[in-house]
Structure formats: structure tokens, C-alpha cells
Coordinates of C-alpha atoms in Angstrom, one line a residue:
Chain A
X289 CA 80.3 131.2 40.7
X290 CA 78.3 131.0 43.9
X291 CA 79.8 130.6 47.4
X292 CA 77.9 128.8 50.1
X293 CA 79.2 129.6 53.6
X294 CA 79.4 126.7 56.1
X295 CA 81.6 125.5 58.9
X296 CA 84.9 123.6 58.9
X297 CA 84.7 120.1 60.4
X298 CA 87.9 118.7 58.9
X299 CA 90.6 120.7 57.2
X300 CA 91.7 120.6 53.6
X301 CA 90.6 121.6 50.1
X302 CA 89.2 119.6 47.1
X303 CA 87.6 120.1 43.7
X304 CA 85.4 117.6 41.9
X305 CA 82.0 116.5 40.7
X306 CA 79.2 116.7 43.2
X307 CA 77.2 113.6 44.1
X308 CA 74.1 114.7 46.0
X309 CA 71.9 112.5 48.1
X310 CA 68.7 114.1 49.5
X311 CA 68.5 111.3 52.1
X312 CA 70.7 110.6 55.1
X313 CA 73.5 108.1 54.4
X314 CA 74.6 105.0 56.4
X315 CA 78.2 104.1 55.7
X316 CA 78.0 100.7 57.5
X317 CA 76.0 98.5 55.2
X318 CA 75.2 101.4 52.9
X319 CA 78.4 101.7 50.9
X320 CA 80.7 98.9 49.8
X321 CA 84.1 99.7 51.3
X322 CA 85.9 97.9 48.5
X323 CA 84.3 99.6 45.5
X324 CA 82.8 102.8 47.0
X325 CA 79.5 102.0 45.4
X326 CA 76.3 102.9 47.3
X327 CA 74.4 99.7 48.1
X328 CA 71.7 101.0 50.5
X329 CA 68.4 100.0 48.9
X330 CA 66.7 103.0 50.3
X331 CA 69.2 105.5 49.1
X332 CA 68.4 107.9 46.2
X333 CA 72.0 107.5 44.9
X334 CA 72.0 103.7 45.0
X335 CA 74.4 102.2 42.4
X336 CA 76.5 105.4 42.2
X337 CA 80.2 105.4 43.2
X338 CA 81.5 107.9 45.8
X339 CA 85.1 107.6 44.5
X340 CA 86.7 110.9 43.9
X341 CA 83.3 112.7 44.1
X342 CA 82.4 115.6 46.4
X343 CA 79.8 113.7 48.4
X344 CA 76.9 115.8 49.5
X345 CA 74.1 114.7 51.9
X346 CA 72.0 115.9 54.8
X347 CA 73.6 113.8 57.6
X348 CA 74.9 110.4 58.5
X349 CA 72.8 107.7 60.1
X350 CA 73.2 104.1 61.3
X351 CA 76.0 102.5 63.3
X352 CA 79.0 104.4 64.6
X353 CA 81.1 101.7 62.9
X354 CA 80.4 103.8 59.8
X355 CA 83.4 105.9 60.7
X356 CA 85.7 102.9 60.1
X357 CA 84.0 102.3 56.7
X358 CA 84.9 105.8 55.7
X359 CA 88.5 105.0 56.8
X360 CA 88.5 101.9 54.7
X361 CA 87.1 103.7 51.6
X362 CA 90.2 105.9 51.9
X363 CA 92.6 103.0 52.3
X364 CA 91.1 101.3 49.2
X365 CA 91.4 104.5 47.1
X366 CA 87.6 104.8 46.6
X367 CA 86.8 107.6 49.1
X368 CA 85.1 110.8 48.2
X369 CA 87.4 113.8 47.7
X370 CA 85.4 115.9 50.2
X371 CA 82.2 115.6 52.2
X372 CA 79.5 118.3 52.5
X373 CA 76.6 117.9 54.9
X374 CA 73.8 120.0 56.4
X375 CA 74.4 118.8 60.0
X376 CA 77.6 117.0 61.0
X377 CA 77.2 114.2 63.6
X378 CA 79.7 111.9 65.3
X379 CA 79.8 109.1 62.7
X380 CA 80.7 111.0 59.6
X381 CA 82.8 113.7 61.4
X382 CA 84.9 111.1 63.0
X383 CA 85.3 109.1 59.8
X384 CA 86.3 112.2 57.9
X385 CA 89.0 113.0 60.5
X386 CA 90.6 109.6 60.6
X387 CA 90.4 109.3 56.8
X388 CA 91.7 112.9 56.4
X389 CA 88.9 113.9 54.0
X390 CA 88.0 117.6 54.0
X391 CA 84.5 118.2 55.4
X392 CA 82.2 121.1 55.8
X393 CA 78.7 121.3 57.4
X394 CA 75.9 123.9 57.8
X395 CA 75.4 123.9 54.0
X396 CA 72.0 124.1 52.4
X397 CA 72.5 121.1 50.2
X398 CA 69.4 121.9 48.0
X399 CA 71.6 124.5 46.3
X400 CA 73.9 121.8 45.0
X401 CA 73.0 119.5 42.1
X402 CA 74.6 116.2 41.2
X403 CA 77.1 116.6 38.3
X404 CA 78.0 120.2 39.1
X405 CA 81.7 120.9 39.6
X406 CA 82.2 122.2 43.1
X407 CA 85.1 123.2 45.2
X408 CA 85.4 122.7 48.9
X409 CA 87.6 125.0 51.0
X410 CA 87.1 123.3 54.3
X411 CA 89.6 125.6 56.1
X412 CA 87.3 128.6 55.4
X413 CA 84.1 126.5 55.6
X414 CA 83.3 127.4 52.0
X415 CA 81.6 125.5 49.2
X416 CA 82.1 127.1 45.8
X417 CA 79.8 126.1 42.9
X418 CA 81.0 126.7 39.4
X419 CA 77.7 127.0 37.5
X420 CA 77.3 124.9 34.4
Chain B
X149 CA 86.0 125.9 72.0
X150 CA 88.8 127.0 74.4
X151 CA 91.9 124.8 74.3
X152 CA 94.8 124.9 76.7
X153 CA 98.3 125.4 75.4
X154 CA 99.1 121.7 75.8
X155 CA 95.9 120.8 73.9
X156 CA 96.9 123.2 71.1
X157 CA 100.3 121.5 70.9
X158 CA 98.7 118.0 70.7
X159 CA 96.4 119.3 68.0
X160 CA 99.4 120.6 66.1
X161 CA 101.0 117.2 66.1
X162 CA 103.8 117.9 68.6
X163 CA 103.0 114.7 70.5
X164 CA 102.7 112.5 67.5
X165 CA 100.1 111.3 65.0
X166 CA 97.9 109.2 67.2
X167 CA 97.4 111.9 69.9
X168 CA 96.8 114.4 67.1
X169 CA 94.1 112.4 65.4
X170 CA 92.5 111.7 68.8
X171 CA 92.5 115.4 69.6
X172 CA 91.1 116.3 66.2
X173 CA 88.2 114.0 66.8
X174 CA 87.5 115.5 70.2
X175 CA 87.8 119.1 69.0
X176 CA 85.5 118.5 66.0
X177 CA 82.8 116.9 68.2
X178 CA 83.2 119.7 70.7
X179 CA 82.6 122.3 68.0
X180 CA 79.7 120.4 66.5
X181 CA 77.9 120.1 69.9
X182 CA 78.9 123.5 71.2
X183 CA 81.3 122.5 74.0
X184 CA 83.1 125.3 75.8
X185 CA 86.2 123.2 76.6
X186 CA 87.5 119.7 77.2
X187 CA 87.1 118.1 80.6
X188 CA 89.2 115.3 82.2
X189 CA 87.6 111.9 82.3
X190 CA 88.0 109.2 85.0
X191 CA 87.5 106.2 82.7
X192 CA 86.5 105.1 79.3
X193 CA 84.6 102.1 77.9
X194 CA 85.0 101.4 74.2
X195 CA 82.5 100.0 71.7
X196 CA 83.5 98.5 68.4
X197 CA 85.0 95.3 69.7
X198 CA 83.1 92.5 68.0
X199 CA 84.5 91.5 64.6
X200 CA 80.9 91.1 63.4
X201 CA 80.4 94.8 64.0
X202 CA 83.7 96.5 63.0
X203 CA 84.8 94.1 60.4
X204 CA 88.1 94.5 58.4
X205 CA 87.6 98.3 58.3
X206 CA 87.9 98.5 62.0
X207 CA 90.8 96.2 62.3
X208 CA 92.7 98.2 59.7
X209 CA 92.1 101.5 61.6
X210 CA 93.1 100.0 64.9
X211 CA 96.3 98.5 63.5
X212 CA 97.3 101.8 61.9
X213 CA 96.5 103.5 65.2
X214 CA 98.6 101.0 67.2
X215 CA 101.5 101.4 64.7
X216 CA 101.3 105.1 65.3
X217 CA 101.9 104.6 69.0
X218 CA 98.4 105.1 70.3
X219 CA 98.1 104.5 74.1
X220 CA 95.2 105.2 76.4
X221 CA 95.8 107.6 79.3
X222 CA 92.9 106.6 81.6
X223 CA 91.5 103.3 82.9
X224 CA 89.7 101.8 79.9
X225 CA 87.7 98.6 79.4
X226 CA 85.9 97.2 76.3
X227 CA 82.5 96.3 75.1
X228 CA 81.7 92.5 74.8
X229 CA 83.4 90.6 72.0
X230 CA 81.7 88.2 69.5
X231 CA 81.8 84.5 69.2
X232 CA 82.0 82.7 65.9
X233 CA 83.8 80.1 63.8
X234 CA 87.6 79.6 63.7
X235 CA 88.2 82.4 61.2
X236 CA 85.9 84.8 63.1
X237 CA 87.7 84.0 66.4
X238 CA 91.1 84.7 64.8
X239 CA 90.0 88.1 63.7
X240 CA 88.4 88.6 67.1
X241 CA 91.6 87.8 68.9
X242 CA 93.5 90.2 66.6
X243 CA 91.1 93.0 67.6
X244 CA 91.5 92.3 71.3
X245 CA 95.3 92.2 70.9
X246 CA 95.3 95.6 69.2
X247 CA 93.3 97.1 72.0
X248 CA 95.6 95.5 74.5
X249 CA 98.6 97.0 72.7
X250 CA 97.0 100.4 73.4
X251 CA 97.1 99.7 77.2
X252 CA 93.5 98.8 77.5
X253 CA 92.3 96.3 80.1
X254 CA 90.9 93.6 78.0
X255 CA 87.9 92.9 80.0
X256 CA 85.1 93.1 77.5
X257 CA 81.8 93.7 79.2
X258 CA 78.6 95.7 79.2
X259 CA 78.6 95.7 83.0
X260 CA 82.1 97.0 83.9
X261 CA 80.5 98.5 87.1
X262 CA 80.3 94.9 88.6
X263 CA 84.0 95.1 89.3
X264 CA 86.1 96.0 86.3
X265 CA 85.5 99.7 85.9
X266 CA 83.6 101.3 88.8
X267 CA 82.7 105.1 88.6
X268 CA 81.5 107.1 91.5
X269 CA 78.9 109.9 91.7
X270 CA 79.8 112.9 89.6
X271 CA 82.7 111.3 87.7
X272 CA 83.0 112.3 84.0
X273 CA 83.4 109.4 81.7
X274 CA 83.5 108.5 78.0
X275 CA 81.5 105.3 77.8
X276 CA 79.9 103.9 74.8
X277 CA 77.8 100.7 75.4
X278 CA 74.2 101.9 75.6
X279 CA 73.2 100.0 78.7
X280 CA 76.4 100.8 80.5
X281 CA 76.0 104.5 79.7
X282 CA 72.4 104.4 81.1
X283 CA 73.6 102.6 84.3
X284 CA 76.5 104.9 84.8
X285 CA 74.3 108.0 84.4
X286 CA 71.2 106.9 86.1
X287 CA 72.1 104.5 88.8
X288 CA 75.6 105.7 89.7
X289 CA 75.2 109.4 89.0
X290 CA 78.3 109.5 86.9
X291 CA 78.2 111.6 83.7
X292 CA 78.7 110.4 80.2
X293 CA 77.3 110.9 76.7
X294 CA 76.6 107.9 74.4
X295 CA 80.0 107.8 72.7
X296 CA 80.7 106.0 69.4
X297 CA 83.6 103.6 69.2
X298 CA 86.2 106.0 67.8
X299 CA 85.1 108.9 70.0
X300 CA 85.4 106.9 73.2
X301 CA 88.8 105.6 72.0
X302 CA 89.9 109.2 71.2
X303 CA 88.8 110.3 74.7
X304 CA 90.6 107.4 76.3
X305 CA 93.8 108.4 74.5
X306 CA 93.7 112.1 75.4
X307 CA 92.1 111.5 78.8
X308 CA 89.5 114.1 78.1
X309 CA 86.1 114.6 76.5
X310 CA 84.2 117.7 75.2
X311 CA 82.0 119.3 77.8
X312 CA 78.5 119.0 76.3
X313 CA 75.3 117.0 76.6
X314 CA 75.0 114.9 79.8
X315 CA 78.2 116.3 81.2
X316 CA 76.3 119.5 81.9
X317 CA 74.0 119.7 85.0
X318 CA 71.2 121.5 83.1
X319 CA 70.9 118.7 80.5
X320 CA 70.3 116.1 83.2
X321 CA 66.8 117.3 84.2
X322 CA 63.8 115.1 83.5
X323 CA 61.8 115.8 80.4
X324 CA 58.8 113.5 81.1
X325 CA 57.1 111.9 84.1
X326 CA 56.2 108.2 83.9
X327 CA 53.5 107.2 86.3
X328 CA 53.8 103.4 86.6
X329 CA 50.5 101.8 87.5
X330 CA 51.4 98.4 86.1
X331 CA 52.6 95.7 88.3
X332 CA 56.4 95.9 87.9
X333 CA 58.0 93.4 90.4
X334 CA 60.3 91.0 88.7
X335 CA 63.4 91.4 86.4
X336 CA 61.3 90.6 83.3
X337 CA 58.7 93.2 84.3
X338 CA 61.4 95.8 84.1
X339 CA 62.3 94.4 80.6
X340 CA 58.7 94.9 79.5
X341 CA 58.5 98.4 80.9
X342 CA 61.9 99.5 79.4
X343 CA 61.1 97.9 76.1
X344 CA 57.7 99.7 75.9
X345 CA 59.0 103.1 76.9
X346 CA 61.9 103.0 74.5
X347 CA 59.4 102.7 71.7
X348 CA 57.2 105.7 72.8
X349 CA 59.8 108.1 74.1
X350 CA 62.2 110.1 72.0
X351 CA 65.5 111.6 73.3
X352 CA 63.7 111.9 76.7
X353 CA 64.9 111.8 80.2
X354 CA 62.1 109.9 82.0
X355 CA 61.3 110.4 85.7
X356 CA 59.6 107.3 87.2
X357 CA 57.0 107.5 89.9
X358 CA 55.6 104.4 91.5
X359 CA 58.6 102.1 91.0
X360 CA 60.2 100.2 93.9
X361 CA 63.0 98.1 92.3
X362 CA 64.1 95.5 94.8
X363 CA 67.4 94.8 93.1
X364 CA 70.0 96.9 91.3
X365 CA 69.8 94.4 88.5
X366 CA 66.2 95.5 87.8
X367 CA 67.4 99.0 87.1
X368 CA 70.1 97.7 84.9
X369 CA 67.5 95.9 82.8
X370 CA 65.2 98.9 82.7
X371 CA 67.9 101.1 81.3
X372 CA 69.2 98.5 78.9
X373 CA 65.8 97.8 77.4
X374 CA 65.0 101.5 77.1
X375 CA 68.4 102.2 75.4
X376 CA 67.8 99.3 73.0
X377 CA 64.4 100.2 71.7
X378 CA 64.9 104.0 72.2
X379 CA 67.9 106.2 72.7
X380 CA 67.5 106.9 76.4
X381 CA 70.8 107.5 78.1
X382 CA 69.5 108.8 81.5
X383 CA 66.5 108.2 83.7
X384 CA 65.5 109.0 87.3
X385 CA 63.5 106.9 89.7
X386 CA 61.8 108.8 92.6
X387 CA 63.3 107.8 95.9
X388 CA 65.8 105.5 94.3
X389 CA 68.4 107.0 91.9
X390 CA 70.9 109.6 93.2
X391 CA 69.8 112.7 91.2
X392 CA 66.0 112.4 91.5
X393 CA 65.7 115.3 94.0
X394 CA 67.1 117.8 91.6
X395 CA 65.7 116.2 88.4
X396 CA 62.4 118.0 88.0
X397 CA 62.7 121.6 86.8
X398 CA 59.5 122.5 84.9
X399 CA 55.9 121.4 84.4
X400 CA 56.3 118.1 82.6
X401 CA 54.1 115.9 80.5
X402 CA 52.9 112.7 82.2
X403 CA 52.6 109.3 80.7
X404 CA 50.7 106.6 82.5
X405 CA 51.8 103.0 82.0
X406 CA 49.4 100.3 82.8
X407 CA 49.5 96.5 82.6
X408 CA 47.9 96.7 79.2
X409 CA 50.9 98.4 77.5
X410 CA 53.3 95.8 79.1
X411 CA 51.1 92.9 78.0
X412 CA 51.6 94.0 74.4
X413 CA 55.3 93.5 74.7
X414 CA 54.8 90.2 76.5
X415 CA 52.5 88.9 73.7
X416 CA 55.0 89.9 71.0
X417 CA 57.6 87.6 72.5
X418 CA 55.8 84.4 73.5
X419 CA 57.3 81.9 71.1
X420 CA 56.5 78.3 72.0
X421 CA 59.1 76.1 73.7
X422 CA 59.2 73.8 70.6
X423 CA 60.5 76.8 68.6
X424 CA 63.3 77.5 71.1
X425 CA 66.8 76.0 70.8
X426 CA 68.7 77.8 73.6
X427 CA 68.2 80.0 76.7
X428 CA 70.2 83.2 77.3
X429 CA 70.5 85.0 80.6
X430 CA 72.9 87.8 81.0
X431 CA 71.9 90.7 78.7
X432 CA 73.3 93.0 80.0
X433 CA 76.0 90.7 81.5
X434 CA 74.8 88.9 84.6
X435 CA 75.7 89.9 88.2
X436 CA 76.8 87.4 90.8
X437 CA 73.4 87.7 92.4
X438 CA 71.7 86.7 89.1
X439 CA 74.1 83.7 88.7
X440 CA 73.4 82.6 92.3
X441 CA 69.6 82.7 91.5
X442 CA 70.1 80.7 88.4
X443 CA 72.1 78.0 90.3
X444 CA 69.3 77.8 92.9
X445 CA 66.5 77.4 90.2
X446 CA 68.6 74.7 88.5
X447 CA 68.9 72.8 91.8
X448 CA 65.1 73.2 92.3
X449 CA 64.6 71.8 88.8
X450 CA 66.6 68.8 89.7
X451 CA 67.4 67.5 86.1
X452 CA 69.6 68.9 83.3
X453 CA 68.1 71.1 80.6
X454 CA 67.7 69.5 77.2
X455 CA 68.7 72.7 75.5
X456 CA 71.8 74.8 76.3
X457 CA 71.6 77.6 78.8
X458 CA 74.0 80.4 78.1
X459 CA 74.9 82.9 80.8
X460 CA 77.0 85.8 79.6
X461 CA 79.1 87.7 82.2
X462 CA 82.3 89.6 82.7
X463 CA 85.5 87.8 83.8
X464 CA 85.2 89.3 87.3
X465 CA 81.8 87.8 87.9
X466 CA 82.8 84.5 86.4
X467 CA 85.8 84.2 88.7
X468 CA 83.5 84.9 91.6
X469 CA 80.9 82.3 90.4
X470 CA 83.8 79.7 90.0
X471 CA 85.0 80.3 93.5
X472 CA 81.6 80.3 95.1
X473 CA 80.7 77.0 93.4
X474 CA 77.9 78.3 91.1
X475 CA 79.7 77.5 87.9
X476 CA 79.9 73.8 88.8
X477 CA 76.2 73.7 89.5
X478 CA 75.3 75.5 86.3
X479 CA 77.5 73.2 84.2
X480 CA 76.0 70.1 85.8
X481 CA 72.5 71.1 84.4
X482 CA 73.7 71.9 80.9
X483 CA 74.5 75.5 81.5
X484 CA 77.6 77.5 80.6
X485 CA 78.9 80.8 81.7
X486 CA 80.4 82.6 78.7
X487 CA 83.0 85.2 79.6
X488 CA 83.5 88.7 78.0
X489 CA 81.3 87.9 75.0
X490 CA 77.8 88.8 73.8
X491 CA 75.5 86.6 71.7
X492 CA 73.9 89.7 70.1
X493 CA 77.2 90.7 68.5
X494 CA 77.8 87.1 67.3
X495 CA 76.4 85.4 64.1
X496 CA 73.7 83.7 66.3
X497 CA 71.1 83.6 63.6
X498 CA 73.1 81.0 61.8
X499 CA 73.1 78.7 64.9
X500 CA 69.6 78.9 66.4
X501 CA 66.0 79.4 65.3
X502 CA 64.7 80.6 68.7
X503 CA 66.0 81.9 72.0
X504 CA 64.3 82.2 75.4
X505 CA 65.5 85.1 77.6
X506 CA 64.5 87.4 80.4
X507 CA 66.0 90.4 78.7
X508 CA 64.0 93.0 76.8
X509 CA 67.1 94.2 75.1
X510 CA 68.1 90.7 73.9
X511 CA 64.6 90.1 72.7
X512 CA 64.6 93.2 70.6
X513 CA 68.0 92.3 68.9
X514 CA 67.3 88.6 68.5
X515 CA 64.0 89.3 66.9
X516 CA 65.6 91.9 64.5
X517 CA 68.0 89.2 63.5
X518 CA 65.1 87.0 62.5
X519 CA 64.9 84.6 65.5
X520 CA 61.8 83.5 67.4
X521 CA 61.9 84.8 71.0
X522 CA 60.4 83.9 74.3
X523 CA 60.7 86.6 76.9
X524 CA 59.8 85.4 80.4
X525 CA 60.7 85.3 84.1
X526 CA 64.0 83.7 85.0
X527 CA 62.4 81.0 87.2
X528 CA 59.9 80.0 84.5
X529 CA 62.6 79.8 81.9
X530 CA 64.6 77.4 84.0
X531 CA 61.8 75.4 85.5
X532 CA 59.5 75.1 82.5
X533 CA 62.1 74.6 79.7
X534 CA 62.2 71.0 78.3

């Protein structure tokens, strides 16, 4: 078990399978709000679903409308369980708050691999990796 | 970040869900950007109005927020809305109604400072439309960051914004000096200049030397074009803008701008008239002076345009144009003043192949949407169009 120390953006706790993107993510136009599937052609996780995953990526990009897309993912039951980023910015932070998704930043995402089971304790700002 | 007792109570949900969510957004952004506290704002201007932009996701969020009793606590106006087919307009009306239900003045314009929402020097604001942010910071000397839609809405509801970025004196200093050697005289020249600089500068705060803008509209266009092709939210003009005397702190890099650089922009947007289906003036929304000028050029032309001329403006300016008789002249020559809307946030690529405009900002977005663009002086657009 390894604990990565970060910073709380949105409160809450979650445990699930990590889906790691090495590239910044745009929610508007980059993820289908109905299915939760990544559609951005430039994304390294294109075709994957964010539903119930712990979504890990460096930072958000694109339109600020992306916040509303995160909200819609939640309403459609296809949202990630938690969000882990290197640097939080306005779009994703706001989206996580209105959608009530636990979120942590200041995490070195290179230490997390897709498929690992991880736990996010956003209240403490911790990401806990259960090694395979 | 320090919070007052009342702010703590709002955050804890004592004043209801909507205020709590709004406060959570402000506190999170304050923590991310290292703000020491929240500061009161005088007004807000909210992005995320066009159905083309926010879609059903945005409507759903706004509806839930209204149902939770969200109300703004400071004077708040909106970004321009979109125009589309019947279904689009129905959704668009729904969005405007939801904002109205929150107590927002439904005047949807990128130029609120022409009468709908007028800040004064030193006022703290939470504005979000990029050209309005640039104008408020640079020309009026008010203070606002470039807010996103939800963060400006949160600020409007709480009446406060986190104290970081351009709210702080030390972050308003120039970072680069622009020595303008090019001939920059007309509105469209300011489009060329702003367009070019937006592509070469980064998060800079430029300080212009050698600019003598005859009209305030020229500064509006300079800021709008720079904010469209770059992310410039504040600039200073020597001898012109209110903070230029205190803007230079250190030794700064200098950039010279000659006619050659501006010519490159000009040549990029020189589509032939036979590729153009409509003319747009009013990006950012036209002032009453611009509308008067258009009416005069149309009279000089003496015969109606074959293609439609769209002039986008705020309600305030349109009422003025109606009462001064300009609207009647414009309509007589196949022109139309469109109120509170924006063609950039409308599905315009499905209606036209090419647009002629005097705006660098509009040129950038129309071209990104796949349209042919002609960027030219206002008088040439009106006198030379078929």
C-alpha cells in the first residue's frame, strides 16, 4: 500500500479502478455526457468509459462549459467516482463541486497506473494505491 | 483562506443548498489560486448563455440551481445569446428564463459598459466574457479575472469573489512593452494589431507605446481581438488608459510591431466578395457611435445592399438607435440590428459560406468554424459590397 499526499479540492471518499490519462482532458466535446465514453480523438484514453472509475489526469483543458458536462455525467449515472489531477483549474474543480465528486490535486499521476485499485480520501487529500 | 463567520455558515449549508454550492466553488478556487480571503464585488457578468455552448448539460444544472432557490445578490448581466431554428430558440428562451428566475437582468451583451452594467475605476467584478473582461480591466480600470460561467454565477450569488490574480495591484503591472510602428488609425487596424499580438504573446500584460486611439471603440476592438487569439485580460496604453502611470515596474522585453506583421493578418482574411454571403458589424457589440457611422455610410452608398448586413448590439444601444432614427435608415438598406445575441455562438456555419466583418475577433472565430472571411474597414465593407 502506498499513500500519495495531495490537496483536497472537493470533499468525500471513493474506491475504484484507476483510469489514467497522461494528457490533459477536455470535458466539453471530449467525453460523451450520455455514456461517459471518452471521444476526444487526441486523448490517450479514447474509447474508455469514465463511469465509476477513479479518473486520473494532469489537468483540464478547453471550454469552461466542461463543468456542466461533469454535472451531466453525474445526473446520467456515468460519472467517475473520484477525480485525481496534478493541477486543479477552474473547469474541473467547479464541475467536481457541482456534481459532488470527490477530487484531489497536487498528485504525481505518473505513480498511478490504469487498472490499479485506488482509494481517494479527499478530506485528507490522500490517494491510496493498493499494489497489485 | 480566511473566511468570516457568515461565510463559514454559508459553506456549512445554513443558508441553503444553492448558496452552499456557490460558496464551495469560490472557496475551492480561492484555495487553488492562493487567495487570502473573499472580497465583495460590485457586479457580475455571466458566460454560458448560448444553447450552442452550454447545451442540455447547462440547462439541467441551471434548472436544478433555480429549484434550489438560487438568487444573485449583486447587479448581474449575461453574455450574448445564440440564434437558431425553432427548437434552438425554445431552448435558448428556457436558458434566459432560468437566469431571469435567479434575479439576473436579462440583457445579454458583451458590451454591458455601454449602459447595462457600468463599473467605475477600482471596482472589483466577476465578469466572464473575454472582451468585456479586457475592457473593464484595461479601459475602465475595474478589476476582474476571466471567470468561467459557473464561477461568475457563484460570485453573483454570494456577492463575492476570491482575492487573487487581477484583483491584486501587483499582478496588474505590464510584462512586455509593445512599440507600435505600424500605422494604426482605423477600427480595423486595431483588429489587425490585437489579432497579431494575441498569437505572439502568452499570459502577458502588454504596455503599448505609440498608440493614439481616436475612439473608445478602437480600444474595445484591440482588447477583444487580443483576448480571442490569445488570453490577454489586461493591457495598458501610454497616455490613454487609467493605470498606465503605475504599470511599469521592471526592465521589460520590447516587441516592435510594424506594418509587415499586420499585413500578414490582413492577407489571411481577404476572401473575395463573391465568396461572401453576409456582413457582420458588432463584434464586440456595436456602440451607438458605430451604428451612427454605419447609417451614414449607408446613406452615402445610396442603394440597398444585396446581401444582409447584421449589426449586433445590446438592448440599450438598440433603443437609442431606434429613437435617433438610425435603425430605420439601416433597415432601408437591407441592414438589421440584432439585439442581445451573437453570431459566433450561433450555428452560423450552417447558414453562410463567407462573412465580411471589421472585427479581428469575429474573423478568428468564423474562420475556425470553417467560413471564408473578409476583414476590412467599415466604410469599405459598406461602400464596396455588392
